[in-house]
Amino acid sequence: TDSFDYTQYHTLSEIYSFQDMLVAENPKLVSKIVIGQSYENRPLNVLKFSTGGTNRPAIWIDTGIHAREWITQASGTWFAKKLVTDYGTDPALTAILNNMDIFLEISVNPDGFYYTHNNNRMWRKTRKPNSGSSCVGVDPNRNWDAGFGLPGASGNPCSETYHGPKAESESEVKAIVDFVKSHGNIKAFISIHSYSQMLMYPFGYTTTPAKDDAELHSLAEKAITDLASLYGTSYTYGSLIDTIYQASGITIDWTYNQGIKFSYTFELRDTGRYGFILPANQIVPTAQETWLALMTIMDHTNKNPY
Amino acid sequence: KESFEGHQVLRIIPKDDIQLSLIKELEDMIHFEVDFWKEVTRVNTPVDVRVPFHSLQSVKIYLETQGIEYSIMIEDLQVMLDEEQKEMMSVARAPEPRN
């Protein structure tokens, strides 16, 4: 993985190969878990970074739930490499990994990602057909059982924010739900999107503040301050409904309702010129600055057990 | 492979609540087949919308007649996608791992 080109976008098969290489190179630190299968039978791979122990408290990071947000899968790949290179050299990360496990799902929506490479670069949703409609796919970030179907998602299968026929109808979502429930000890859950330069916490479906609103707010402020320290990229932050718009059935509302206090979602950088076609030379700077914010959240999670 | 030739991405910045609701109405005009990259949120917050070539004139006229300012963020999406593809293809790939 030293020769993997982190400055370029990669296909799904290249990312799968990268994951296997990383595991082969770091067998004592990294393993691959297949938590399920996509609609088109692709494996849902999760990299587990662990220094031992059983059922340690854990941090979950995912990228690429929306297929066309290529910067997220690319950043996830960079994070994976960063985790192995910094363990043992960076004191903060070493302390985290000596106490907690980190799970990283680089491509949450592999069918959609494959489709962006081969058929439609602008595809966002899953690839499951919708009964009674010619439109394909569900927005996997409206398919969670948290305010499912409330305002902030669409009931129209042709919409980019179609919530699906029922909560967890998408195998890509259900696989994470089952994993989180069976693990039972995940303490932070960070879901990464692009491109609005935001860091948000629950809720999206209601204006009622989360019980931990104050702590989530101050940690978000610290995280985006640390992020900005590298290249000056300015983020907005706050609860999702206050920061962006009402959205129902979203990932972090479900994880928060499961008791995962540090539930956050990122919208990575917006250069104001390219939208989802962020040039590849932006991958590493985006990943580098995001890493600083991730470290802030992970460090806080490690130092503030609950 | 779907082509996005002639598609533009417009950046619209709503100046007041009336403009906000007018842009939201654009979302409901399904025949335009617009794709909101950045959804309508609040006043002075950019909305980015991909507009297919066949709807460009109508959407621009709609915005202009309502007095809503916009700029063209992406002039021709397919040109950018071609560049992206070219860049991906030109990079010397690392050899595949041995079986």
CSV table of C-alpha atoms in Angstrom, one decimal:
chain,number,residue,atom,x,y,z
A,1,THR,CA,0.0,0.0,0.0
A,2,ASP,CA,3.0,2.3,0.0
A,3,SER,CA,2.8,2.4,-3.8
A,4,PHE,CA,-1.0,2.9,-3.8
A,5,ASP,CA,-1.6,6.3,-5.4
A,6,TYR,CA,-3.5,8.3,-2.8
A,7,THR,CA,-3.6,11.3,-5.1
A,8,GLN,CA,-6.0,9.7,-7.6
A,9,TYR,CA,-9.5,8.3,-7.5
A,10,HIS,CA,-9.8,4.6,-7.7
A,11,THR,CA,-12.3,2.0,-8.8
A,12,LEU,CA,-14.1,-0.3,-6.4
A,13,SER,CA,-11.9,-3.3,-7.3
A,14,GLU,CA,-8.8,-1.2,-6.6
A,15,ILE,CA,-10.2,-0.2,-3.3
A,16,TYR,CA,-11.1,-3.9,-2.5
A,17,SER,CA,-7.5,-4.8,-3.4
A,18,PHE,CA,-6.1,-2.0,-1.3
A,19,GLN,CA,-8.0,-3.3,1.7
A,20,ASP,CA,-6.7,-6.8,1.2
A,21,MET,CA,-3.1,-5.5,0.8
A,22,LEU,CA,-3.4,-3.4,4.0
A,23,VAL,CA,-4.6,-6.4,5.9
A,24,ALA,CA,-1.8,-8.6,4.5
A,25,GLU,CA,0.8,-6.0,5.4
A,26,ASN,CA,-0.4,-5.4,8.9
A,27,PRO,CA,-1.9,-8.6,10.1
A,28,LYS,CA,-1.5,-7.8,13.8
A,29,LEU,CA,-3.3,-4.5,13.5
A,30,VAL,CA,-5.8,-4.7,10.7
A,31,SER,CA,-8.4,-7.3,9.7
A,32,LYS,CA,-11.2,-7.4,7.3
A,33,ILE,CA,-14.8,-8.1,8.3
A,34,VAL,CA,-17.5,-8.7,5.8
A,35,ILE,CA,-20.7,-7.4,7.5
A,36,GLY,CA,-23.1,-8.3,4.7
A,37,GLN,CA,-23.7,-8.0,1.0
A,38,SER,CA,-25.0,-5.3,-1.2
A,39,TYR,CA,-28.1,-5.7,-3.3
A,40,GLU,CA,-25.8,-6.8,-6.2
A,41,ASN,CA,-24.0,-9.2,-4.0
A,42,ARG,CA,-20.9,-7.2,-3.4
A,43,PRO,CA,-19.2,-7.7,-0.1
A,44,LEU,CA,-19.7,-5.0,2.5
A,45,ASN,CA,-16.1,-4.8,3.8
A,46,VAL,CA,-15.2,-3.2,7.1
A,47,LEU,CA,-11.6,-2.8,8.2
A,48,LYS,CA,-11.0,-3.4,11.9
A,49,PHE,CA,-8.0,-1.7,13.5
A,50,SER,CA,-7.3,-3.4,16.8
A,51,THR,CA,-4.4,-4.0,19.1
A,52,GLY,CA,-6.1,-6.8,20.9
A,53,GLY,CA,-8.7,-7.4,23.6
A,54,THR,CA,-12.2,-8.6,23.3
A,55,ASN,CA,-15.2,-6.3,22.6
A,56,ARG,CA,-13.3,-3.2,23.3
A,57,PRO,CA,-15.1,0.1,23.1
A,58,ALA,CA,-15.0,1.2,19.5
A,59,ILE,CA,-15.1,4.0,17.0
A,60,TRP,CA,-16.9,3.6,13.7
A,61,ILE,CA,-16.1,5.7,10.6
A,62,ASP,CA,-17.8,5.3,7.2
A,63,THR,CA,-17.3,6.9,3.9
A,64,GLY,CA,-19.2,6.6,0.6
A,65,ILE,CA,-22.8,6.0,1.6
A,66,HIS,CA,-23.6,8.4,-1.3
A,67,ALA,CA,-21.9,6.9,-4.4
A,68,ARG,CA,-21.0,10.0,-6.3
A,69,GLU,CA,-19.2,11.7,-3.4
A,70,TRP,CA,-15.9,10.3,-4.6
A,71,ILE,CA,-13.8,12.4,-2.3
A,72,THR,CA,-15.2,10.4,0.6
A,73,GLN,CA,-14.1,7.0,-0.5
A,74,ALA,CA,-10.8,8.4,-1.5
A,75,SER,CA,-10.4,10.0,2.0
A,76,GLY,CA,-11.4,6.8,3.6
A,77,THR,CA,-8.6,5.0,1.8
A,78,TRP,CA,-6.2,7.6,3.0
A,79,PHE,CA,-7.4,7.3,6.6
A,80,ALA,CA,-6.9,3.6,6.5
A,81,LYS,CA,-3.2,4.0,5.6
A,82,LYS,CA,-2.9,6.9,8.1
A,83,LEU,CA,-4.1,4.6,10.9
A,84,VAL,CA,-1.4,2.0,10.2
A,85,THR,CA,1.4,4.6,9.7
A,86,ASP,CA,0.6,6.7,12.7
A,87,TYR,CA,0.0,3.8,15.2
A,88,GLY,CA,3.1,3.6,17.3
A,89,THR,CA,4.4,7.0,16.2
A,90,ASP,CA,1.5,9.4,17.0
A,91,PRO,CA,1.0,9.3,20.8
A,92,ALA,CA,-2.7,10.3,20.6
A,93,LEU,CA,-3.6,7.7,18.0
A,94,THR,CA,-1.5,5.1,19.8
A,95,ALA,CA,-3.4,5.8,23.0
A,96,ILE,CA,-6.7,5.5,21.3
A,97,LEU,CA,-5.8,2.2,19.6
A,98,ASN,CA,-4.3,0.8,22.8
A,99,ASN,CA,-7.7,1.2,24.4
A,100,MET,CA,-10.3,1.1,21.6
A,101,ASP,CA,-10.9,-0.5,18.2
A,102,ILE,CA,-11.6,1.5,15.1
A,103,PHE,CA,-13.9,0.2,12.3
A,104,LEU,CA,-13.7,1.8,8.9
A,105,GLU,CA,-16.1,1.1,6.0
A,106,ILE,CA,-14.6,2.8,3.0
A,107,SER,CA,-17.5,2.0,0.6
A,108,VAL,CA,-20.9,1.8,2.3
A,109,ASN,CA,-22.7,1.7,-1.1
A,110,PRO,CA,-20.5,-0.4,-3.4
A,111,ASP,CA,-23.2,-1.0,-6.0
A,112,GLY,CA,-23.7,2.7,-6.4
A,113,PHE,CA,-20.0,3.4,-6.4
A,114,TYR,CA,-19.5,0.8,-9.2
A,115,TYR,CA,-22.3,2.4,-11.1
A,116,THR,CA,-20.7,5.8,-10.9
A,117,HIS,CA,-17.6,4.4,-12.5
A,118,ASN,CA,-19.4,2.5,-15.3
A,119,ASN,CA,-22.7,4.0,-16.0
A,120,ASN,CA,-23.6,7.3,-14.4
A,121,ARG,CA,-21.0,9.4,-12.6
A,122,MET,CA,-23.8,11.3,-10.8
A,123,TRP,CA,-25.5,8.3,-9.1
A,124,ARG,CA,-26.2,8.8,-5.4
A,125,LYS,CA,-28.5,6.0,-4.2
A,126,THR,CA,-28.4,2.2,-3.9
A,127,ARG,CA,-29.1,0.1,-6.9
A,128,LYS,CA,-32.1,-1.9,-5.7
A,129,PRO,CA,-35.1,-1.7,-8.0
A,130,ASN,CA,-38.3,-0.2,-6.6
A,131,SER,CA,-41.5,-2.2,-7.0
A,132,GLY,CA,-44.0,-0.4,-9.2
A,133,SER,CA,-41.5,2.2,-10.4
A,134,SER,CA,-39.0,2.4,-13.2
A,135,CYS,CA,-36.7,4.4,-10.9
A,136,VAL,CA,-34.0,2.6,-9.2
A,137,GLY,CA,-32.5,3.0,-5.7
A,138,VAL,CA,-33.0,4.3,-2.3
A,139,ASP,CA,-31.2,7.1,-0.5
A,140,PRO,CA,-29.4,5.1,2.1
A,141,ASN,CA,-29.1,8.1,4.3
A,142,ARG,CA,-32.9,8.3,4.6
A,143,ASN,CA,-33.4,4.6,5.2
A,144,TRP,CA,-32.6,4.4,9.0
A,145,ASP,CA,-35.2,3.8,11.6
A,146,ALA,CA,-35.1,7.2,13.2
A,147,GLY,CA,-37.9,9.5,12.2
A,148,PHE,CA,-38.3,7.3,9.1
A,149,GLY,CA,-40.7,8.8,6.6
A,150,LEU,CA,-41.1,12.1,8.4
A,151,PRO,CA,-40.6,15.4,6.5
A,152,GLY,CA,-37.0,15.6,5.2
A,153,ALA,CA,-37.2,12.5,2.9
A,154,SER,CA,-39.1,11.8,-0.2
A,155,GLY,CA,-41.7,9.0,-0.8
A,156,ASN,CA,-41.1,9.2,-4.5
A,157,PRO,CA,-38.8,6.5,-5.8
A,158,CYS,CA,-37.5,8.8,-8.5
A,159,SER,CA,-36.3,11.3,-6.0
A,160,GLU,CA,-32.6,11.5,-4.9
A,161,THR,CA,-33.8,11.4,-1.3
A,162,TYR,CA,-36.3,8.5,-1.6
A,163,HIS,CA,-36.5,6.9,1.8
A,164,GLY,CA,-37.4,3.4,0.6
A,165,PRO,CA,-40.4,1.2,1.2
A,166,LYS,CA,-39.5,0.7,4.9
A,167,ALA,CA,-36.7,1.5,7.3
A,168,GLU,CA,-33.6,-0.7,6.8
A,169,SER,CA,-35.0,-2.0,3.5
A,170,GLU,CA,-31.5,-1.6,2.0
A,171,SER,CA,-29.1,-4.4,2.9
A,172,GLU,CA,-26.3,-1.8,3.0
A,173,VAL,CA,-28.0,-0.1,5.9
A,174,LYS,CA,-29.3,-3.3,7.6
A,175,ALA,CA,-25.7,-4.7,7.6
A,176,ILE,CA,-24.5,-1.7,9.7
A,177,VAL,CA,-27.6,-1.8,11.9
A,178,ASP,CA,-26.9,-5.5,12.7
A,179,PHE,CA,-23.2,-4.9,13.2
A,180,VAL,CA,-23.7,-2.0,15.6
A,181,LYS,CA,-26.3,-3.8,17.6
A,182,SER,CA,-24.3,-7.0,17.9
A,183,HIS,CA,-21.1,-5.2,18.8
A,184,GLY,CA,-22.9,-3.2,21.5
A,185,ASN,CA,-19.9,-1.1,22.5
A,186,ILE,CA,-19.5,1.5,19.9
A,187,LYS,CA,-18.9,4.9,21.4
A,188,ALA,CA,-18.4,7.2,18.5
A,189,PHE,CA,-19.9,6.9,15.0
A,190,ILE,CA,-18.7,9.2,12.3
A,191,SER,CA,-20.4,9.2,8.8
A,192,ILE,CA,-18.6,11.1,6.1
A,193,HIS,CA,-20.3,12.9,3.2
A,194,SER,CA,-19.3,15.7,0.8
A,195,TYR,CA,-19.5,18.7,-0.1
A,196,SER,CA,-20.8,21.5,2.1
A,197,GLN,CA,-18.1,21.9,4.6
A,198,MET,CA,-20.1,21.0,7.7
A,199,LEU,CA,-19.8,19.0,10.8
A,200,MET,CA,-23.2,18.0,12.3
A,201,TYR,CA,-24.7,16.1,15.1
A,202,PRO,CA,-28.2,14.8,15.9
A,203,PHE,CA,-30.9,15.5,15.2
A,204,GLY,CA,-32.0,15.8,11.7
A,205,TYR,CA,-35.7,14.8,12.0
A,206,THR,CA,-36.6,17.0,15.0
A,207,THR,CA,-35.7,20.4,16.4
A,208,THR,CA,-35.6,18.9,19.9
A,209,PRO,CA,-32.0,19.2,21.0
A,210,ALA,CA,-30.1,16.0,21.7
A,211,LYS,CA,-29.6,15.3,25.4
A,212,ASP,CA,-25.8,15.8,24.9
A,213,ASP,CA,-26.2,18.9,22.7
A,214,ALA,CA,-23.9,21.1,24.6
A,215,GLU,CA,-21.0,18.6,24.6
A,216,LEU,CA,-21.5,17.7,21.0
A,217,HIS,CA,-21.6,21.3,20.1
A,218,SER,CA,-18.4,22.2,21.9
A,219,LEU,CA,-16.6,19.1,20.5
A,220,ALA,CA,-17.7,20.0,17.0
A,221,GLU,CA,-16.3,23.5,17.5
A,222,LYS,CA,-13.0,22.1,18.6
A,223,ALA,CA,-12.9,19.6,15.7
A,224,ILE,CA,-13.5,22.2,13.0
A,225,THR,CA,-11.0,24.6,14.6
A,226,ASP,CA,-8.4,21.9,14.4
A,227,LEU,CA,-9.5,21.1,10.9
A,228,ALA,CA,-9.1,24.7,9.8
A,229,SER,CA,-5.6,24.9,11.3
A,230,LEU,CA,-4.1,23.1,8.4
A,231,TYR,CA,-5.4,24.9,5.3
A,232,GLY,CA,-7.8,27.4,6.7
A,233,THR,CA,-10.9,25.5,5.4
A,234,SER,CA,-13.9,27.0,7.2
A,235,TYR,CA,-16.7,24.7,8.4
A,236,THR,CA,-20.1,25.4,9.8
A,237,TYR,CA,-21.3,23.2,12.6
A,238,GLY,CA,-24.3,22.4,14.7
A,239,SER,CA,-27.3,20.1,14.9
A,240,LEU,CA,-28.2,18.7,11.5
A,241,ILE,CA,-31.6,20.3,11.3
A,242,ASP,CA,-30.3,23.7,12.3
A,243,THR,CA,-27.2,23.6,10.1
A,244,ILE,CA,-28.4,22.2,6.8
A,245,TYR,CA,-32.1,21.2,6.6
A,246,GLN,CA,-34.6,18.8,8.1
A,247,ALA,CA,-33.7,15.3,7.1
A,248,SER,CA,-35.4,12.1,8.4
A,249,GLY,CA,-34.2,8.5,8.6
A,250,ILE,CA,-30.6,9.5,8.7
A,251,THR,CA,-27.6,7.5,10.0
A,252,ILE,CA,-26.5,9.5,12.9
A,253,ASP,CA,-30.0,10.0,14.4
A,254,TRP,CA,-30.3,6.3,14.5
A,255,THR,CA,-26.9,5.7,16.0
A,256,TYR,CA,-27.5,8.4,18.6
A,257,ASN,CA,-30.8,6.8,19.5
A,258,GLN,CA,-28.9,3.6,20.0
A,259,GLY,CA,-26.9,5.3,22.7
A,260,ILE,CA,-23.8,6.3,20.7
A,261,LYS,CA,-23.3,9.7,22.1
A,262,PHE,CA,-20.6,10.9,19.8
A,263,SER,CA,-22.5,10.6,16.5
A,264,TYR,CA,-21.4,13.0,13.9
A,265,THR,CA,-21.6,13.5,10.2
A,266,PHE,CA,-19.2,15.4,8.0
A,267,GLU,CA,-19.7,17.2,4.7
A,268,LEU,CA,-16.2,17.5,3.3
A,269,ARG,CA,-14.7,20.5,1.5
A,270,ASP,CA,-16.4,22.6,-1.1
A,271,THR,CA,-14.1,24.5,-3.4
A,272,GLY,CA,-17.0,26.3,-4.9
A,273,ARG,CA,-16.1,25.3,-8.4
A,274,TYR,CA,-16.4,21.6,-8.8
A,275,GLY,CA,-19.1,20.1,-6.7
A,276,PHE,CA,-18.9,16.3,-6.8
A,277,ILE,CA,-16.1,16.5,-9.4
A,278,LEU,CA,-13.5,17.6,-6.9
A,279,PRO,CA,-10.2,17.4,-8.7
A,280,ALA,CA,-8.0,14.5,-7.6
A,281,ASN,CA,-5.3,16.9,-6.4
A,282,GLN,CA,-7.7,17.9,-3.6
A,283,ILE,CA,-7.9,14.3,-2.2
A,284,VAL,CA,-4.9,14.4,0.1
A,285,PRO,CA,-5.4,17.9,1.4
A,286,THR,CA,-9.1,17.1,2.1
A,287,ALA,CA,-8.2,13.9,3.9
A,288,GLN,CA,-5.4,15.5,5.9
A,289,GLU,CA,-7.5,18.3,7.2
A,290,THR,CA,-10.4,15.9,8.0
A,291,TRP,CA,-8.1,13.7,9.8
A,292,LEU,CA,-7.3,16.4,12.3
A,293,ALA,CA,-11.0,16.7,13.1
A,294,LEU,CA,-11.4,13.0,13.3
A,295,MET,CA,-8.5,12.8,15.7
A,296,THR,CA,-10.1,15.4,17.9
A,297,ILE,CA,-13.4,13.5,18.1
A,298,MET,CA,-11.6,10.1,18.6
A,299,ASP,CA,-9.3,11.5,21.3
A,300,HIS,CA,-12.3,13.1,23.1
A,301,THR,CA,-14.2,9.8,22.9
A,302,ASN,CA,-11.2,7.9,24.3
A,303,LYS,CA,-10.7,10.4,27.2
A,304,ASN,CA,-14.3,10.7,28.1
A,305,PRO,CA,-15.7,7.2,28.6
A,306,TYR,CA,-19.4,6.8,29.3
B,1,LYS,CA,-22.6,5.4,-20.1
B,2,GLU,CA,-24.7,8.3,-19.4
B,3,SER,CA,-23.6,11.6,-21.0
B,4,PHE,CA,-23.8,14.9,-19.2
B,5,GLU,CA,-22.9,16.9,-22.3
B,6,GLY,CA,-24.2,20.4,-22.0
B,7,HIS,CA,-25.4,20.0,-18.4
B,8,GLN,CA,-24.6,23.0,-16.3
B,9,VAL,CA,-24.4,23.3,-12.6
B,10,LEU,CA,-25.9,26.6,-11.4
B,11,ARG,CA,-25.1,28.2,-8.1
B,12,ILE,CA,-28.1,30.1,-6.9
B,13,ILE,CA,-28.0,32.3,-3.8
B,14,PRO,CA,-31.5,33.1,-2.4
B,15,LYS,CA,-31.7,36.6,-1.1
B,16,ASP,CA,-35.0,36.3,0.8
B,17,ASP,CA,-37.7,33.9,1.9
B,18,ILE,CA,-39.7,34.5,-1.3
B,19,GLN,CA,-36.7,33.4,-3.4
B,20,LEU,CA,-36.2,30.4,-1.2
B,21,SER,CA,-39.7,29.2,-1.9
B,22,LEU,CA,-39.4,29.9,-5.6
B,23,ILE,CA,-36.3,27.8,-5.8
B,24,LYS,CA,-38.1,25.1,-3.8
B,25,GLU,CA,-40.8,25.1,-6.4
B,26,LEU,CA,-38.2,24.5,-9.0
B,27,GLU,CA,-37.6,21.2,-7.3
B,28,ASP,CA,-41.2,20.2,-7.9
B,29,MET,CA,-41.0,20.9,-11.7
B,30,ILE,CA,-40.1,17.4,-12.5
B,31,HIS,CA,-40.1,17.9,-16.3
B,32,PHE,CA,-37.0,20.0,-15.9
B,33,GLU,CA,-35.2,16.9,-14.5
B,34,VAL,CA,-32.9,19.1,-12.3
B,35,ASP,CA,-30.7,17.5,-9.7
B,36,PHE,CA,-30.1,19.4,-6.5
B,37,TRP,CA,-26.5,18.9,-5.5
B,38,LYS,CA,-26.9,21.3,-2.6
B,39,GLU,CA,-30.5,21.5,-1.4
B,40,VAL,CA,-32.4,24.6,-0.5
B,41,THR,CA,-31.6,25.6,3.1
B,42,ARG,CA,-31.7,29.2,4.1
B,43,VAL,CA,-31.3,32.7,2.8
B,44,ASN,CA,-27.8,33.6,1.5
B,45,THR,CA,-26.8,29.9,1.5
B,46,PRO,CA,-25.8,28.6,-1.9
B,47,VAL,CA,-28.0,26.1,-3.7
B,48,ASP,CA,-26.2,24.1,-6.4
B,49,VAL,CA,-28.3,22.5,-9.1
B,50,ARG,CA,-27.4,20.4,-12.1
B,51,VAL,CA,-29.6,21.3,-15.1
B,52,PRO,CA,-29.8,19.1,-18.2
B,53,PHE,CA,-29.2,20.8,-21.5
B,54,HIS,CA,-32.8,20.5,-22.5
B,55,SER,CA,-34.0,22.4,-19.5
B,56,LEU,CA,-31.2,25.1,-19.3
B,57,GLN,CA,-33.1,27.8,-21.2
B,58,SER,CA,-36.3,27.3,-19.3
B,59,VAL,CA,-34.7,27.2,-15.9
B,60,LYS,CA,-32.6,30.3,-16.5
B,61,ILE,CA,-35.6,32.2,-17.8
B,62,TYR,CA,-37.5,31.1,-14.7
B,63,LEU,CA,-34.8,32.3,-12.4
B,64,GLU,CA,-34.3,35.6,-14.3
B,65,THR,CA,-38.0,36.4,-14.4
B,66,GLN,CA,-38.2,35.9,-10.7
B,67,GLY,CA,-35.2,38.1,-10.2
B,68,ILE,CA,-33.1,35.3,-8.7
B,69,GLU,CA,-29.4,35.7,-9.2
B,70,TYR,CA,-27.3,32.7,-10.2
B,71,SER,CA,-23.9,31.9,-11.5
B,72,ILE,CA,-22.6,29.0,-13.6
B,73,MET,CA,-20.5,26.9,-11.3
B,74,ILE,CA,-19.9,24.2,-14.0
B,75,GLU,CA,-20.1,25.2,-17.6
B,76,ASP,CA,-20.3,21.8,-19.1
B,77,LEU,CA,-20.3,18.8,-16.8
B,78,GLN,CA,-19.2,16.3,-19.4
B,79,VAL,CA,-16.1,18.2,-20.1
B,80,MET,CA,-15.1,17.9,-16.5
B,81,LEU,CA,-16.0,14.3,-16.4
B,82,ASP,CA,-13.9,13.6,-19.5
B,83,GLU,CA,-11.0,15.4,-17.8
B,84,GLU,CA,-11.5,13.3,-14.7
B,85,GLN,CA,-11.6,10.1,-16.7
B,86,LYS,CA,-8.5,11.1,-18.7
B,87,GLU,CA,-6.6,11.8,-15.5
B,88,MET,CA,-7.6,8.4,-14.0
B,89,MET,CA,-6.6,6.6,-17.2
B,90,SER,CA,-3.3,8.4,-17.5
B,91,VAL,CA,-2.1,7.5,-14.1
B,92,ALA,CA,0.2,4.5,-14.1
B,93,ARG,CA,-1.6,2.0,-12.0
B,94,ALA,CA,0.3,0.0,-9.4
B,95,PRO,CA,0.6,-3.6,-10.4
B,96,GLU,CA,-2.2,-5.9,-9.3
B,97,PRO,CA,-1.3,-8.0,-6.3
B,98,ARG,CA,-0.1,-11.5,-7.2
B,99,ASN,CA,-2.6,-14.2,-6.8
